[in-house]
Amino acid sequence: MHDAGSSPESGEVNLEAAVLDALEGVMSPATAMRVVLTALRYAERAALPRDPEAMSRFVIGPLREAVEECVGSVAYDAVSDRLSPLLLMASSGVRPRHRTWHEESGVVNVERARERETIRPPRGVDSMLVVTRDPAFVERMRAATTDTIEVAPVERAIDLVTRSQRAHASGLAAIAVVDALLPSVDLTTIAALATRPDAPFDVVLVGATGGQLRRIRYQIAASHRWVACEIEHAADIAVRELARARAAG
């Protein structure tokens, strides 16, 4: 989860939050997350850079390629316009407190930067349903989210429906993390279950290679709405961001 692009406590620019804010300013949160994960794959990174110079290289390289591939060059221009001032201030140590502009009359206007409230899921949210052959993923997510989100491993596809129905009955959303390499997982069944009107859920697909993902996208129309990541640790980021987007929406 992320705050606005600066940290009130430290006065430093939060580059990870700035990138996500810039992307979500021109595309949906789900598309923004797909772009980030694609860029991370191109950069062979497990997480966004925190160093200003490394982030600048990431933005003009892998991120640009990912945005143009997923959304188009016009979208990248808008993202770049939003990020350039923050990257410049981060590299110079300047905190973006105010926005200043000049009117034709010569009057100088100054507006204090608007702080965006951090939105967190309510305590005890049952919003992650995990299908994976790696129990360590469940433990990582539990450790990362403490008691704000319940993480539940499930072994059968039908269990996704049961868990999702229970979540929806409580007015909560569900996210399924699906291991594409698990032989017992039928992605066609997952797609059908994910779009059930009584208990729909978001899908984060882990482990599919580029070729496999293209075939999945071609064969399963609903999979175009899924967030896919080859790197397992990137799924941690995807789940947290989807949970944040769900809580915000």
C-alpha atoms as an extended CHARMM CRD file, in Angstrom:
* protein
*
       249  EXT
         1         1  MET       CA              0.0000000000        0.0000000000        0.0000000000  PROA      1               0.0000000000
         2         2  HSD       CA              1.1870000000        3.5050000000       -0.5920000000  PROA      2               0.0000000000
         3         3  ASP       CA              0.6870000000        7.0650000000        0.4880000000  PROA      3               0.0000000000
         4         4  ALA       CA              1.0390000000       10.1830000000       -1.6010000000  PROA      4               0.0000000000
         5         5  GLY       CA              4.4050000000       10.8100000000       -3.2150000000  PROA      5               0.0000000000
         6         6  SER       CA              6.1170000000       12.2690000000       -0.1570000000  PROA      6               0.0000000000
         7         7  SER       CA              6.6440000000       11.1470000000        3.4120000000  PROA      7               0.0000000000
         8         8  PRO       CA              5.4920000000       13.6600000000        6.0140000000  PROA      8               0.0000000000
         9         9  GLU       CA              7.7510000000       12.1420000000        8.6490000000  PROA      9               0.0000000000
        10        10  SER       CA             11.0000000000       12.1130000000        6.7010000000  PROA      10              0.0000000000
        11        11  GLY       CA             10.3700000000       14.8280000000        4.1220000000  PROA      11              0.0000000000
        12        12  GLU       CA             11.5890000000       12.4370000000        1.4360000000  PROA      12              0.0000000000
        13        13  VAL       CA              9.8160000000       11.6390000000       -1.8160000000  PROA      13              0.0000000000
        14        14  ASN       CA              8.2370000000        8.1780000000       -1.7390000000  PROA      14              0.0000000000
        15        15  LEU       CA              9.1970000000        7.0870000000       -5.2490000000  PROA      15              0.0000000000
        16        16  GLU       CA              7.2570000000        3.8100000000       -5.1810000000  PROA      16              0.0000000000
        17        17  ALA       CA              4.0770000000        5.6560000000       -4.2350000000  PROA      17              0.0000000000
        18        18  ALA       CA              4.8070000000        8.3640000000       -6.8100000000  PROA      18              0.0000000000
        19        19  VAL       CA              5.1000000000        5.8190000000       -9.6230000000  PROA      19              0.0000000000
        20        20  LEU       CA              1.8500000000        4.0910000000       -8.6440000000  PROA      20              0.0000000000
        21        21  ASP       CA              0.0460000000        7.4270000000       -8.2750000000  PROA      21              0.0000000000
        22        22  ALA       CA              1.2870000000        8.5630000000      -11.7010000000  PROA      22              0.0000000000
        23        23  LEU       CA              0.1480000000        5.3430000000      -13.3490000000  PROA      23              0.0000000000
        24        24  GLU       CA             -3.2480000000        5.3300000000      -11.6200000000  PROA      24              0.0000000000
        25        25  GLY       CA             -3.7440000000        8.9070000000      -12.7770000000  PROA      25              0.0000000000
        26        26  VAL       CA             -3.9910000000        7.7240000000      -16.3860000000  PROA      26              0.0000000000
        27        27  MET       CA             -5.2160000000        4.1050000000      -16.0950000000  PROA      27              0.0000000000
        28        28  SER       CA             -7.1730000000        1.8120000000      -13.7890000000  PROA      28              0.0000000000
        29        29  PRO       CA             -5.4630000000        0.4090000000      -10.6570000000  PROA      29              0.0000000000
        30        30  ALA       CA             -5.5330000000       -3.1100000000      -12.1110000000  PROA      30              0.0000000000
        31        31  THR       CA             -3.9020000000       -1.9430000000      -15.3590000000  PROA      31              0.0000000000
        32        32  ALA       CA             -1.3530000000        0.0780000000      -13.3900000000  PROA      32              0.0000000000
        33        33  MET       CA             -0.4350000000       -3.0110000000      -11.3920000000  PROA      33              0.0000000000
        34        34  ARG       CA             -0.0690000000       -5.0410000000      -14.5930000000  PROA      34              0.0000000000
        35        35  VAL       CA              2.2280000000       -2.3450000000      -16.0080000000  PROA      35              0.0000000000
        36        36  VAL       CA              4.3870000000       -2.3300000000      -12.8550000000  PROA      36              0.0000000000
        37        37  LEU       CA              4.7300000000       -6.1120000000      -12.8470000000  PROA      37              0.0000000000
        38        38  THR       CA              5.5760000000       -6.1370000000      -16.5650000000  PROA      38              0.0000000000
        39        39  ALA       CA              8.2290000000       -3.4640000000      -16.0200000000  PROA      39              0.0000000000
        40        40  LEU       CA              9.6860000000       -5.3950000000      -13.0720000000  PROA      40              0.0000000000
        41        41  ARG       CA              9.9260000000       -8.4760000000      -15.2550000000  PROA      41              0.0000000000
        42        42  TYR       CA             11.6940000000       -6.5250000000      -18.0040000000  PROA      42              0.0000000000
        43        43  ALA       CA             14.0920000000       -5.0400000000      -15.4370000000  PROA      43              0.0000000000
        44        44  GLU       CA             14.5730000000       -8.4390000000      -13.7480000000  PROA      44              0.0000000000
        45        45  ARG       CA             13.7290000000       -6.8600000000      -10.4130000000  PROA      45              0.0000000000
        46        46  ALA       CA             11.5500000000       -8.0960000000       -7.5390000000  PROA      46              0.0000000000
        47        47  ALA       CA             10.5920000000       -4.5920000000       -6.3670000000  PROA      47              0.0000000000
        48        48  LEU       CA             10.5880000000       -0.9640000000       -7.4980000000  PROA      48              0.0000000000
        49        49  PRO       CA             13.8710000000        0.9530000000       -7.0390000000  PROA      49              0.0000000000
        50        50  ARG       CA             14.1130000000        3.3510000000       -4.1030000000  PROA      50              0.0000000000
        51        51  ASP       CA             17.2220000000        5.2070000000       -5.2340000000  PROA      51              0.0000000000
        52        52  PRO       CA             16.3540000000        8.2660000000       -7.3930000000  PROA      52              0.0000000000
        53        53  GLU       CA             18.9630000000        7.4930000000      -10.0750000000  PROA      53              0.0000000000
        54        54  ALA       CA             17.9090000000        3.8530000000      -10.2980000000  PROA      54              0.0000000000
        55        55  MET       CA             14.2550000000        4.8930000000      -10.4360000000  PROA      55              0.0000000000
        56        56  SER       CA             14.9690000000        7.3760000000      -13.2320000000  PROA      56              0.0000000000
        57        57  ARG       CA             16.6110000000        4.6170000000      -15.2800000000  PROA      57              0.0000000000
        58        58  PHE       CA             13.6780000000        2.3370000000      -14.4930000000  PROA      58              0.0000000000
        59        59  VAL       CA             11.1200000000        4.9550000000      -15.5840000000  PROA      59              0.0000000000
        60        60  ILE       CA             12.7690000000        5.7750000000      -18.9210000000  PROA      60              0.0000000000
        61        61  GLY       CA             13.5940000000        2.1340000000      -19.6310000000  PROA      61              0.0000000000
        62        62  PRO       CA             11.5030000000       -0.8330000000      -18.4440000000  PROA      62              0.0000000000
        63        63  LEU       CA              8.5320000000        1.2360000000      -17.2490000000  PROA      63              0.0000000000
        64        64  ARG       CA              8.2880000000        3.1050000000      -20.5290000000  PROA      64              0.0000000000
        65        65  GLU       CA              8.4030000000       -0.1590000000      -22.4640000000  PROA      65              0.0000000000
        66        66  ALA       CA              5.7070000000       -1.6790000000      -20.2490000000  PROA      66              0.0000000000
        67        67  VAL       CA              3.3860000000        1.3520000000      -20.4350000000  PROA      67              0.0000000000
        68        68  GLU       CA              3.6930000000        1.6050000000      -24.2120000000  PROA      68              0.0000000000
        69        69  GLU       CA              3.0980000000       -2.1240000000      -24.6040000000  PROA      69              0.0000000000
        70        70  CYS       CA              0.0700000000       -2.2780000000      -22.2860000000  PROA      70              0.0000000000
        71        71  VAL       CA             -1.5510000000        1.1250000000      -22.8410000000  PROA      71              0.0000000000
        72        72  GLY       CA              0.2670000000        3.1310000000      -25.5270000000  PROA      72              0.0000000000
        73        73  SER       CA              2.8440000000        5.8800000000      -25.9610000000  PROA      73              0.0000000000
        74        74  VAL       CA              0.3820000000        8.6890000000      -25.1930000000  PROA      74              0.0000000000
        75        75  ALA       CA             -0.1770000000        7.2060000000      -21.7370000000  PROA      75              0.0000000000
        76        76  TYR       CA              3.5740000000        7.0870000000      -21.1130000000  PROA      76              0.0000000000
        77        77  ASP       CA              3.8900000000       10.7740000000      -21.9900000000  PROA      77              0.0000000000
        78        78  ALA       CA              1.2770000000       11.5700000000      -19.3340000000  PROA      78              0.0000000000
        79        79  VAL       CA              2.9890000000        9.3360000000      -16.7600000000  PROA      79              0.0000000000
        80        80  SER       CA              6.3700000000       10.8810000000      -17.5400000000  PROA      80              0.0000000000
        81        81  ASP       CA              4.9710000000       14.4000000000      -17.1400000000  PROA      81              0.0000000000
        82        82  ARG       CA              3.6710000000       13.4700000000      -13.6910000000  PROA      82              0.0000000000
        83        83  LEU       CA              6.8920000000       11.7950000000      -12.5640000000  PROA      83              0.0000000000
        84        84  SER       CA              9.5790000000       14.1160000000      -13.9120000000  PROA      84              0.0000000000
        85        85  PRO       CA              9.2310000000       16.8410000000      -11.2200000000  PROA      85              0.0000000000
        86        86  LEU       CA              9.1700000000       14.2750000000       -8.4090000000  PROA      86              0.0000000000
        87        87  LEU       CA             12.2270000000       12.4500000000       -9.7200000000  PROA      87              0.0000000000
        88        88  LEU       CA             14.0550000000       15.7530000000      -10.0200000000  PROA      88              0.0000000000
        89        89  MET       CA             13.1300000000       16.7600000000       -6.4660000000  PROA      89              0.0000000000
        90        90  ALA       CA             14.0290000000       13.3250000000       -5.1170000000  PROA      90              0.0000000000
        91        91  SER       CA             17.4890000000       13.5050000000       -6.6560000000  PROA      91              0.0000000000
        92        92  SER       CA             18.0180000000       17.0020000000       -5.2290000000  PROA      92              0.0000000000
        93        93  GLY       CA             16.4850000000       16.2470000000       -1.8190000000  PROA      93              0.0000000000
        94        94  VAL       CA             13.6990000000       18.8160000000       -2.2380000000  PROA      94              0.0000000000
        95        95  ARG       CA             10.2820000000       17.9480000000       -0.8190000000  PROA      95              0.0000000000
        96        96  PRO       CA              7.2780000000       18.8360000000       -3.0610000000  PROA      96              0.0000000000
        97        97  ARG       CA              5.3210000000       20.9350000000       -0.5530000000  PROA      97              0.0000000000
        98        98  HSD       CA              3.6960000000       23.5090000000       -2.8450000000  PROA      98              0.0000000000
        99        99  ARG       CA              2.5800000000       23.9620000000       -6.4170000000  PROA      99              0.0000000000
       100       100  THR       CA              3.2320000000       27.4370000000       -7.8950000000  PROA      100             0.0000000000
       101       101  TRP       CA              1.9460000000       28.9570000000      -11.1210000000  PROA      101             0.0000000000
       102       102  HSD       CA              1.7770000000       32.4170000000      -12.7130000000  PROA      102             0.0000000000
       103       103  GLU       CA             -1.3800000000       33.9910000000      -14.1150000000  PROA      103             0.0000000000
       104       104  GLU       CA             -1.3130000000       36.3810000000      -17.0660000000  PROA      104             0.0000000000
       105       105  SER       CA             -1.9400000000       39.2500000000      -14.6390000000  PROA      105             0.0000000000
       106       106  GLY       CA              1.4250000000       38.5420000000      -13.0660000000  PROA      106             0.0000000000
       107       107  VAL       CA             -0.0880000000       37.2460000000       -9.8260000000  PROA      107             0.0000000000
       108       108  VAL       CA              1.8220000000       34.3170000000       -8.3630000000  PROA      108             0.0000000000
       109       109  ASN       CA             -0.4150000000       31.6190000000       -6.8960000000  PROA      109             0.0000000000
       110       110  VAL       CA              0.8030000000       28.9890000000       -4.4390000000  PROA      110             0.0000000000
       111       111  GLU       CA             -1.2410000000       25.9390000000       -3.4860000000  PROA      111             0.0000000000
       112       112  ARG       CA             -0.2060000000       23.5470000000       -0.7340000000  PROA      112             0.0000000000
       113       113  ALA       CA              0.2640000000       20.0260000000       -2.0220000000  PROA      113             0.0000000000
       114       114  ARG       CA             -2.7600000000       17.8750000000       -1.1840000000  PROA      114             0.0000000000
       115       115  GLU       CA             -1.9590000000       14.8950000000        1.0130000000  PROA      115             0.0000000000
       116       116  ARG       CA             -3.8650000000       11.7430000000        0.0400000000  PROA      116             0.0000000000
       117       117  GLU       CA             -5.1970000000        9.6600000000        2.8950000000  PROA      117             0.0000000000
       118       118  THR       CA             -3.7870000000        6.1730000000        3.1840000000  PROA      118             0.0000000000
       119       119  ILE       CA             -6.5870000000        3.6550000000        2.6810000000  PROA      119             0.0000000000
       120       120  ARG       CA             -6.1620000000        0.3470000000        4.4680000000  PROA      120             0.0000000000
       121       121  PRO       CA             -8.4540000000       -2.6830000000        4.4250000000  PROA      121             0.0000000000
       122       122  PRO       CA            -10.5130000000       -3.1000000000        7.5880000000  PROA      122             0.0000000000
       123       123  ARG       CA             -9.1150000000       -5.3990000000       10.2640000000  PROA      123             0.0000000000
       124       124  GLY       CA             -9.9130000000       -9.0380000000        9.6630000000  PROA      124             0.0000000000
       125       125  VAL       CA            -10.7270000000       -8.6490000000        5.9590000000  PROA      125             0.0000000000
       126       126  ASP       CA            -11.0080000000      -12.0550000000        4.2950000000  PROA      126             0.0000000000
       127       127  SER       CA             -9.8070000000      -10.8110000000        0.9120000000  PROA      127             0.0000000000
       128       128  MET       CA             -7.0570000000      -13.1920000000       -0.1490000000  PROA      128             0.0000000000
       129       129  LEU       CA             -7.6480000000      -16.7660000000       -1.2150000000  PROA      129             0.0000000000
       130       130  VAL       CA             -4.4350000000      -18.5790000000       -2.0840000000  PROA      130             0.0000000000
       131       131  VAL       CA             -3.9210000000      -21.5520000000       -4.3910000000  PROA      131             0.0000000000
       132       132  THR       CA             -0.2180000000      -22.3930000000       -4.4020000000  PROA      132             0.0000000000
       133       133  ARG       CA              2.1150000000      -25.3080000000       -3.9660000000  PROA      133             0.0000000000
       134       134  ASP       CA              4.4650000000      -23.0500000000       -1.9740000000  PROA      134             0.0000000000
       135       135  PRO       CA              3.2270000000      -22.6410000000        1.6260000000  PROA      135             0.0000000000
       136       136  ALA       CA              5.9410000000      -20.0180000000        2.1150000000  PROA      136             0.0000000000
       137       137  PHE       CA              3.8530000000      -17.6140000000        0.0080000000  PROA      137             0.0000000000
       138       138  VAL       CA              1.0170000000      -17.8530000000        2.5010000000  PROA      138             0.0000000000
       139       139  GLU       CA              3.4180000000      -17.2250000000        5.3710000000  PROA      139             0.0000000000
       140       140  ARG       CA              4.9950000000      -14.2130000000        3.6220000000  PROA      140             0.0000000000
       141       141  MET       CA              1.6110000000      -12.6280000000        3.0100000000  PROA      141             0.0000000000
       142       142  ARG       CA              0.5070000000      -13.2680000000        6.5780000000  PROA      142             0.0000000000
       143       143  ALA       CA              3.7110000000      -11.7080000000        7.8640000000  PROA      143             0.0000000000
       144       144  ALA       CA              3.3870000000       -8.7180000000        5.5250000000  PROA      144             0.0000000000
       145       145  THR       CA             -0.2610000000       -7.9290000000        6.3000000000  PROA      145             0.0000000000
       146       146  THR       CA             -0.3030000000       -8.8320000000       10.0350000000  PROA      146             0.0000000000
       147       147  ASP       CA             -3.9360000000       -8.9150000000       11.1850000000  PROA      147             0.0000000000
       148       148  THR       CA             -5.4030000000       -6.5830000000        8.5540000000  PROA      148             0.0000000000
       149       149  ILE       CA             -6.0610000000       -9.2990000000        5.9690000000  PROA      149             0.0000000000
       150       150  GLU       CA             -6.8270000000      -12.9670000000        6.4080000000  PROA      150             0.0000000000
       151       151  VAL       CA             -4.7990000000      -15.2090000000        4.0700000000  PROA      151             0.0000000000
       152       152  ALA       CA             -6.3410000000      -18.6190000000        3.4690000000  PROA      152             0.0000000000
       153       153  PRO       CA             -4.7080000000      -21.4650000000        1.5280000000  PROA      153             0.0000000000
       154       154  VAL       CA             -7.1350000000      -23.6350000000       -0.4450000000  PROA      154             0.0000000000
       155       155  GLU       CA             -6.4580000000      -26.8770000000       -2.2830000000  PROA      155             0.0000000000
       156       156  ARG       CA             -9.5030000000      -27.2420000000       -4.5560000000  PROA      156             0.0000000000
       157       157  ALA       CA            -10.9280000000      -24.7950000000       -7.0740000000  PROA      157             0.0000000000
       158       158  ILE       CA            -14.4180000000      -25.1640000000       -5.6300000000  PROA      158             0.0000000000
       159       159  ASP       CA            -13.0560000000      -23.9570000000       -2.2820000000  PROA      159             0.0000000000
       160       160  LEU       CA            -12.4970000000      -20.5970000000       -3.9630000000  PROA      160             0.0000000000
       161       161  VAL       CA            -16.2470000000      -20.2770000000       -4.4110000000  PROA      161             0.0000000000
       162       162  THR       CA            -16.9620000000      -21.1840000000       -0.7930000000  PROA      162             0.0000000000
       163       163  ARG       CA            -14.4180000000      -18.7100000000        0.5510000000  PROA      163             0.0000000000
       164       164  SER       CA            -15.4760000000      -15.9910000000       -1.8970000000  PROA      164             0.0000000000
       165       165  GLN       CA            -19.1640000000      -16.4350000000       -1.0740000000  PROA      165             0.0000000000
       166       166  ARG       CA            -18.3600000000      -16.1180000000        2.6230000000  PROA      166             0.0000000000
       167       167  ALA       CA            -16.3760000000      -12.9420000000        1.9730000000  PROA      167             0.0000000000
       168       168  HSD       CA            -19.1520000000      -11.3970000000       -0.1290000000  PROA      168             0.0000000000
       169       169  ALA       CA            -21.7350000000      -12.2820000000        2.5090000000  PROA      169             0.0000000000
       170       170  SER       CA            -19.7320000000      -10.0430000000        4.8430000000  PROA      170             0.0000000000
       171       171  GLY       CA            -19.5630000000       -7.2620000000        2.2500000000  PROA      171             0.0000000000
       172       172  LEU       CA            -15.9110000000       -7.9660000000        1.4340000000  PROA      172             0.0000000000
       173       173  ALA       CA            -13.9860000000       -8.5870000000       -1.7840000000  PROA      173             0.0000000000
       174       174  ALA       CA            -11.8000000000      -11.5950000000       -2.5680000000  PROA      174             0.0000000000
       175       175  ILE       CA             -8.4890000000      -12.0340000000       -4.3590000000  PROA      175             0.0000000000
       176       176  ALA       CA             -7.3060000000      -15.4510000000       -5.5510000000  PROA      176             0.0000000000
       177       177  VAL       CA             -3.5750000000      -16.0420000000       -6.0410000000  PROA      177             0.0000000000
       178       178  VAL       CA             -3.2860000000      -18.9150000000       -8.5120000000  PROA      178             0.0000000000
       179       179  ASP       CA             -0.1020000000      -20.8670000000       -9.2590000000  PROA      179             0.0000000000
       180       180  ALA       CA             -0.1540000000      -21.4650000000      -13.0190000000  PROA      180             0.0000000000
       181       181  LEU       CA              2.3910000000      -24.2840000000      -12.6560000000  PROA      181             0.0000000000
       182       182  LEU       CA              0.2290000000      -26.3260000000      -10.3040000000  PROA      182             0.0000000000
       183       183  PRO       CA             -0.9260000000      -29.3200000000      -12.4030000000  PROA      183             0.0000000000
       184       184  SER       CA             -4.2290000000      -29.6450000000      -10.5700000000  PROA      184             0.0000000000
       185       185  VAL       CA             -5.2740000000      -26.0520000000      -11.3010000000  PROA      185             0.0000000000
       186       186  ASP       CA             -7.6630000000      -25.7980000000      -14.2670000000  PROA      186             0.0000000000
       187       187  LEU       CA             -7.4520000000      -22.1570000000      -15.3600000000  PROA      187             0.0000000000
       188       188  THR       CA            -10.6410000000      -22.4330000000      -17.4210000000  PROA      188             0.0000000000
       189       189  THR       CA            -12.4840000000      -23.4670000000      -14.2720000000  PROA      189             0.0000000000
       190       190  ILE       CA            -10.8330000000      -20.6530000000      -12.3150000000  PROA      190             0.0000000000
       191       191  ALA       CA            -11.9950000000      -18.1620000000      -14.9700000000  PROA      191             0.0000000000
       192       192  ALA       CA            -15.5690000000      -19.4470000000      -14.7720000000  PROA      192             0.0000000000
       193       193  LEU       CA            -15.5770000000      -19.3120000000      -10.9780000000  PROA      193             0.0000000000
       194       194  ALA       CA            -14.0260000000      -15.8290000000      -10.8620000000  PROA      194             0.0000000000
       195       195  THR       CA            -16.8870000000      -14.3380000000      -12.8820000000  PROA      195             0.0000000000
       196       196  ARG       CA            -19.7670000000      -15.9270000000      -10.9640000000  PROA      196             0.0000000000
       197       197  PRO       CA            -22.2430000000      -13.1200000000      -10.1790000000  PROA      197             0.0000000000
       198       198  ASP       CA            -22.8330000000      -14.3730000000       -6.6350000000  PROA      198             0.0000000000
       199       199  ALA       CA            -19.1700000000      -14.3460000000       -5.5930000000  PROA      199             0.0000000000
       200       200  PRO       CA            -16.7110000000      -12.8700000000       -8.1190000000  PROA      200             0.0000000000
       201       201  PHE       CA            -13.0420000000      -12.5080000000       -7.2120000000  PROA      201             0.0000000000
       202       202  ASP       CA             -9.8950000000      -10.9460000000       -8.6720000000  PROA      202             0.0000000000
       203       203  VAL       CA             -7.1230000000      -13.2450000000       -9.8910000000  PROA      203             0.0000000000
       204       204  VAL       CA             -3.3550000000      -12.8700000000       -9.5530000000  PROA      204             0.0000000000
       205       205  LEU       CA             -1.6890000000      -15.4680000000      -11.7810000000  PROA      205             0.0000000000
       206       206  VAL       CA              1.7900000000      -16.5460000000      -10.6780000000  PROA      206             0.0000000000
       207       207  GLY       CA              4.4290000000      -18.4710000000      -12.6210000000  PROA      207             0.0000000000
       208       208  ALA       CA              3.2070000000      -18.2770000000      -16.2340000000  PROA      208             0.0000000000
       209       209  THR       CA              5.9750000000      -17.5750000000      -18.7540000000  PROA      209             0.0000000000
       210       210  GLY       CA              5.4650000000      -15.0640000000      -21.5590000000  PROA      210             0.0000000000
       211       211  GLY       CA              4.4930000000      -17.7920000000      -24.0260000000  PROA      211             0.0000000000
       212       212  GLN       CA              2.1380000000      -19.4860000000      -21.5790000000  PROA      212             0.0000000000
       213       213  LEU       CA              0.5100000000      -16.1830000000      -20.7170000000  PROA      213             0.0000000000
       214       214  ARG       CA             -0.1130000000      -15.3810000000      -24.3910000000  PROA      214             0.0000000000
       215       215  ARG       CA             -1.8090000000      -18.7550000000      -24.8310000000  PROA      215             0.0000000000
       216       216  ILE       CA             -3.8660000000      -18.2410000000      -21.6830000000  PROA      216             0.0000000000
       217       217  ARG       CA             -4.9490000000      -14.7630000000      -22.8420000000  PROA      217             0.0000000000
       218       218  TYR       CA             -5.9050000000      -16.2130000000      -26.2440000000  PROA      218             0.0000000000
       219       219  GLN       CA             -7.8210000000      -19.2030000000      -24.8720000000  PROA      219             0.0000000000
       220       220  ILE       CA             -9.5190000000      -17.5820000000      -21.8580000000  PROA      220             0.0000000000
       221       221  ALA       CA            -11.1160000000      -14.2010000000      -22.5350000000  PROA      221             0.0000000000
       222       222  ALA       CA            -11.6380000000      -13.4340000000      -18.8450000000  PROA      222             0.0000000000
       223       223  SER       CA             -7.8910000000      -13.7600000000      -18.1880000000  PROA      223             0.0000000000
       224       224  HSD       CA             -7.2880000000      -10.3290000000      -19.7490000000  PROA      224             0.0000000000
       225       225  ARG       CA             -8.5320000000       -8.8940000000      -16.4500000000  PROA      225             0.0000000000
       226       226  TRP       CA             -6.0820000000      -10.9630000000      -14.4130000000  PROA      226             0.0000000000
       227       227  VAL       CA             -2.8340000000       -9.5860000000      -13.0170000000  PROA      227             0.0000000000
       228       228  ALA       CA             -0.0050000000      -11.8910000000      -14.1300000000  PROA      228             0.0000000000
       229       229  CYS       CA              3.5350000000      -12.0580000000      -12.7680000000  PROA      229             0.0000000000
       230       230  GLU       CA              6.3560000000      -14.4760000000      -13.4990000000  PROA      230             0.0000000000
       231       231  ILE       CA              8.2600000000      -13.5310000000      -10.3340000000  PROA      231             0.0000000000
       232       232  GLU       CA              6.6190000000      -15.0260000000       -7.2560000000  PROA      232             0.0000000000
       233       233  HSD       CA              7.7400000000      -12.2030000000       -4.9640000000  PROA      233             0.0000000000
       234       234  ALA       CA              6.0730000000       -9.7140000000       -7.3400000000  PROA      234             0.0000000000
       235       235  ALA       CA              2.7760000000      -11.4130000000       -6.5000000000  PROA      235             0.0000000000
       236       236  ASP       CA              3.1360000000      -10.0780000000       -2.9570000000  PROA      236             0.0000000000
       237       237  ILE       CA              3.1410000000       -6.5420000000       -4.3810000000  PROA      237             0.0000000000
       238       238  ALA       CA              0.2280000000       -7.3170000000       -6.7050000000  PROA      238             0.0000000000
       239       239  VAL       CA             -1.9440000000       -8.6940000000       -3.9210000000  PROA      239             0.0000000000
       240       240  ARG       CA             -1.3040000000       -5.7530000000       -1.6030000000  PROA      240             0.0000000000
       241       241  GLU       CA             -2.0440000000       -3.2410000000       -4.3700000000  PROA      241             0.0000000000
       242       242  LEU       CA             -5.2210000000       -5.0300000000       -5.4570000000  PROA      242             0.0000000000
       243       243  ALA       CA             -6.3680000000       -5.1160000000       -1.8330000000  PROA      243             0.0000000000
       244       244  ARG       CA             -5.6290000000       -1.3890000000       -1.5410000000  PROA      244             0.0000000000
       245       245  ALA       CA             -7.4830000000       -0.6430000000       -4.7900000000  PROA      245             0.0000000000
       246       246  ARG       CA            -10.4560000000       -2.7260000000       -3.6470000000  PROA      246             0.0000000000
       247       247  ALA       CA            -10.5510000000       -0.9160000000       -0.3140000000  PROA      247             0.0000000000
       248       248  ALA       CA            -10.3930000000        2.4420000000       -2.0960000000  PROA      248             0.0000000000
       249       249  GLY       CA            -13.0880000000        1.5500000000       -4.6160000000  PROA      249             0.0000000000
